[in-house]
Each structure stands twice: as structure tokens, then as C-alpha cells.
XYZ file of C-alpha atoms in Angstrom:
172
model
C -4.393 -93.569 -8.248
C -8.301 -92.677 -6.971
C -6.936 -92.649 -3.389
C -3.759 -90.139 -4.214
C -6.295 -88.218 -5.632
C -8.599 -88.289 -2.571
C -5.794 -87.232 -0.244
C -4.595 -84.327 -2.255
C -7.771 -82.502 -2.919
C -8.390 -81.852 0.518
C -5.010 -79.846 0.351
C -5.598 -78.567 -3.037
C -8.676 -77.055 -1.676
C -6.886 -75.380 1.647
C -3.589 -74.285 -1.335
C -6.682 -72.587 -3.088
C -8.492 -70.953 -0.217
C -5.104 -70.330 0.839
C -4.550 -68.434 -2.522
C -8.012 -66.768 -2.949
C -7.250 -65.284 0.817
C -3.595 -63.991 -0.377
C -4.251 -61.966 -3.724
C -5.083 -59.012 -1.957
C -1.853 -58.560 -0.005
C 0.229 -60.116 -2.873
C -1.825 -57.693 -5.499
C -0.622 -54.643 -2.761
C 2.460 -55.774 -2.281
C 3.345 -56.001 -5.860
C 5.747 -54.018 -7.525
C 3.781 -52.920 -10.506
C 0.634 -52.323 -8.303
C -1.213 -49.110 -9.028
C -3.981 -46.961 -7.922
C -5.601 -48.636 -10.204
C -5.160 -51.951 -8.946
C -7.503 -54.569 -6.986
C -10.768 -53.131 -5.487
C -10.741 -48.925 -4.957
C -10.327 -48.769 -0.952
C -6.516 -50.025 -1.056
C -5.415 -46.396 -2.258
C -7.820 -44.767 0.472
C -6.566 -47.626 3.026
C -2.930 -46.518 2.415
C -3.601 -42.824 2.469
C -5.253 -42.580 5.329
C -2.224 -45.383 7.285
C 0.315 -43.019 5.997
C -1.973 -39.757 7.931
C -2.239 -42.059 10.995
C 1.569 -43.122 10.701
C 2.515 -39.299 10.284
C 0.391 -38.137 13.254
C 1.163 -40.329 15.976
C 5.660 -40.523 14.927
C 5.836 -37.353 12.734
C 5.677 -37.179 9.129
C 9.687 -36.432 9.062
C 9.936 -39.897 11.036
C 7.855 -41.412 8.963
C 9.474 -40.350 5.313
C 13.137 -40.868 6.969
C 11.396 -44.755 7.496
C 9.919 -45.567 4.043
C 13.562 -43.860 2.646
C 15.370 -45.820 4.528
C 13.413 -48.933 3.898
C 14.484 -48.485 0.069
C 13.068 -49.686 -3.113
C 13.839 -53.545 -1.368
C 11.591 -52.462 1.700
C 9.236 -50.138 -0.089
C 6.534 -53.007 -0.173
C 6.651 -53.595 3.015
C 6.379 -49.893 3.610
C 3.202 -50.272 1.709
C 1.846 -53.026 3.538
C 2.520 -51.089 7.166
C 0.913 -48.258 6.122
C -2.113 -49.872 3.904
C -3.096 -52.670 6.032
C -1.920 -51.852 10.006
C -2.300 -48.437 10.413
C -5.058 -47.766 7.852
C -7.086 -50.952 8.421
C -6.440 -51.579 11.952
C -5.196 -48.695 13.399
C -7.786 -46.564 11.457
C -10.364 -48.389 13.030
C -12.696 -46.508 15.060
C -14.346 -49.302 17.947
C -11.258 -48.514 20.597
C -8.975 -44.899 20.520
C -5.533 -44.917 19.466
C -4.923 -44.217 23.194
C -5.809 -48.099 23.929
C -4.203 -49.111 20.808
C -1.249 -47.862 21.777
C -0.819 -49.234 25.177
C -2.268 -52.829 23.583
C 1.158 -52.028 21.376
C 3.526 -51.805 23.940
C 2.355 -54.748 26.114
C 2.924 -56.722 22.453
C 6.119 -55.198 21.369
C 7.139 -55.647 25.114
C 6.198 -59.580 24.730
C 7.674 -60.271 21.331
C 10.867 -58.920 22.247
C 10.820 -56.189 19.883
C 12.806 -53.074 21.674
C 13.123 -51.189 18.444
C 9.522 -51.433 17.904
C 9.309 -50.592 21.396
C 10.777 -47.211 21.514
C 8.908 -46.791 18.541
C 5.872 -47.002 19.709
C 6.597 -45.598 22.976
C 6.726 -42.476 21.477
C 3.667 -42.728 19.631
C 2.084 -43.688 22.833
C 2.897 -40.405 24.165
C 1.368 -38.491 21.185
C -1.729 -40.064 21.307
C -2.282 -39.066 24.610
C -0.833 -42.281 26.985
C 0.066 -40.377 30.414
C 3.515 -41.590 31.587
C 1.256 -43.484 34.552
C -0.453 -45.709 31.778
C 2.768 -46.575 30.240
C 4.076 -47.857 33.718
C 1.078 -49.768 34.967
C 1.016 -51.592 31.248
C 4.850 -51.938 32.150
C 4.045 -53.339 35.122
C 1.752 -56.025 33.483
C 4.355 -56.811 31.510
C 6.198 -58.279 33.848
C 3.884 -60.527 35.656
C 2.728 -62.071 31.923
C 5.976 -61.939 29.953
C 8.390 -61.745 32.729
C 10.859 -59.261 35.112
C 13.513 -58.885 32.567
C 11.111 -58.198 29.375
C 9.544 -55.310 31.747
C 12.796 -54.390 33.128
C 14.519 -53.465 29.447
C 11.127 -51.884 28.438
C 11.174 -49.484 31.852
C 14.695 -48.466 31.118
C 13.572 -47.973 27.169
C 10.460 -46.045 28.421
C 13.215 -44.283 30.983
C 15.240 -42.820 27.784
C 12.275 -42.052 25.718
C 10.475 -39.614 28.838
C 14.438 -38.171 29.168
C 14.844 -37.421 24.772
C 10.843 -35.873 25.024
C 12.030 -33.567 28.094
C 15.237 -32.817 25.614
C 17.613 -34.918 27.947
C 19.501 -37.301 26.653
C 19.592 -40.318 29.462
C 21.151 -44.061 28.394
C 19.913 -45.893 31.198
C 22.924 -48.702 31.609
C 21.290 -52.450 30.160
């Protein structure tokens, strides 16, 4: 029985650190969470995602999102807002600018296309010229490969056509 107990408190420890390092985003995420809840920066943290989120896709992109998302994705919602644009993206040591061509190279390399466009727009906004775009592009495919870089040029293709006020479907 002494050595069971010697081989699960090493685990019991990591399941509590593990716990201790959660109740923030589980306290945020819940349902019945208020302004009220959990230390006083989470409301500002939110706030001030929701501004970033709202400048760099529009605020009618952004409220057609969180609607859409529904009271199932609302949390989630939260979390987006509270902890990656108002913790990370809020962050002042690099401009958005960088952030946002960091973003594409990522979305690019996970595979995400929706995300992609997404942000590909936002790129724009925050001031990415249509050369930075291409040369991150281009990086693309020498670390993630031709065809990741190839869907994302044809992506970044339709977006450049919609914010001209063409509408261009570049064949997949």
C-alpha cells in the first residue's frame, strides 16, 4: 500500500498543479461567470479583445461571429476575445502588423483556411501590404510545403479580389 501511495502522489501533485493552472480559464469560461468573478482584469481583458477583435474584422463581423457561435459557443466566444486578442493580441512588445503575418504563416501551417481568410483580412487592416502577405506566403511553402502555400495564395487571391469589390473564386 506505501508504494501505491508513492507512485500516485507524484501525479496527484501534477492533477493539482494541473488544476491550480486551469481555474482561471474554467472560472471565464463558466456559464454563471460574472464581472464579478475571479481577479478584476478578466472584464478589462475581454473588453479590450472584443475592441481589438472589432478593429482589425469589423465590429459587424465580429457580432455576426459571437451570434452565430450561440449560447453553445458563447464561451468560447469569451475565451477568443478575453484571452487571445486581449491578452496576446493586446500586447504591446511586437505591432499587430507582425502579429498578423506570424498568424497567417500559423493558420497557413495548421491547415486552417477558414481561419485563413479570416485573418487575411485582418492582415490587411492592420496595415500588411499585399507584398508582406506574399513573401510570408512564400515561406510557407518552403516550411509547410507547395500545396499548403498554394491554397493560401489562391485564398489570399480571392480576399485582394472581394477588398477591390470583385468577386474572384480562384478554381482549387
Amino acid at each position: 500500500l506505501a508504494w501505491s501511495a508513492m507512485l500516485l502522489a507524484p501525479n496527484a501533485m501534477a492533477l493539482s498543479a494541473l488544476a491550480f493552472a486551469l481555474a482561471p480559464i474554467a472560472t471565464a469560461l463558466s456559464p454563471t461567470a460574472t464581472a464579478s468573478s475571479g481577479p478584476s482584469f478578466r472584464p478589462l481583458a475581454s473588453q479590450k479583445g472584443l475592441r481589438i477583435r472589432e478593429e482589425m474584422f469589423g465590429a459587424d463581423v465580429v457580432a455576426r461571429r459571437m451570434a452565430a457561435a450561440g449560447e453553445f459557443g458563447a464561451p468560447l466566444q469569451k475565451l477568443i476575445n478575453q484571452y487571445a486578442y486581449g491578452e496576446v493580441w493586446g500586447r504591446e512588445a511586437i505591432p499587430r502588423k507582425v502579429r498578423s503575418l506570424l498568424a497567417l504563416a500559423m493558420t497557413c501551417a495548421l491547415n486552417r483556411p477558414n481561419e485563413l481568410k479570416i485573418h487575411l483580412r485582418g492582415a490587411l487592416k492592420n496595415g500588411c501590404s499585399k507584398d508582406e502577405i506574399r513573401e510570408v506566403l512564400l515561406q510557407v511553402a518552403i516550411y509547410c510545403g507547395i500545396p499548403a502555400s498554394l491554397e493560401a495564395h489562391n485564398m489570399a487571391t480571392e480576399v485582394f479580389a472581394e477588398e477591390a469589390g470583385a468577386a474572384v473564386k480562384v478554381n482549387y
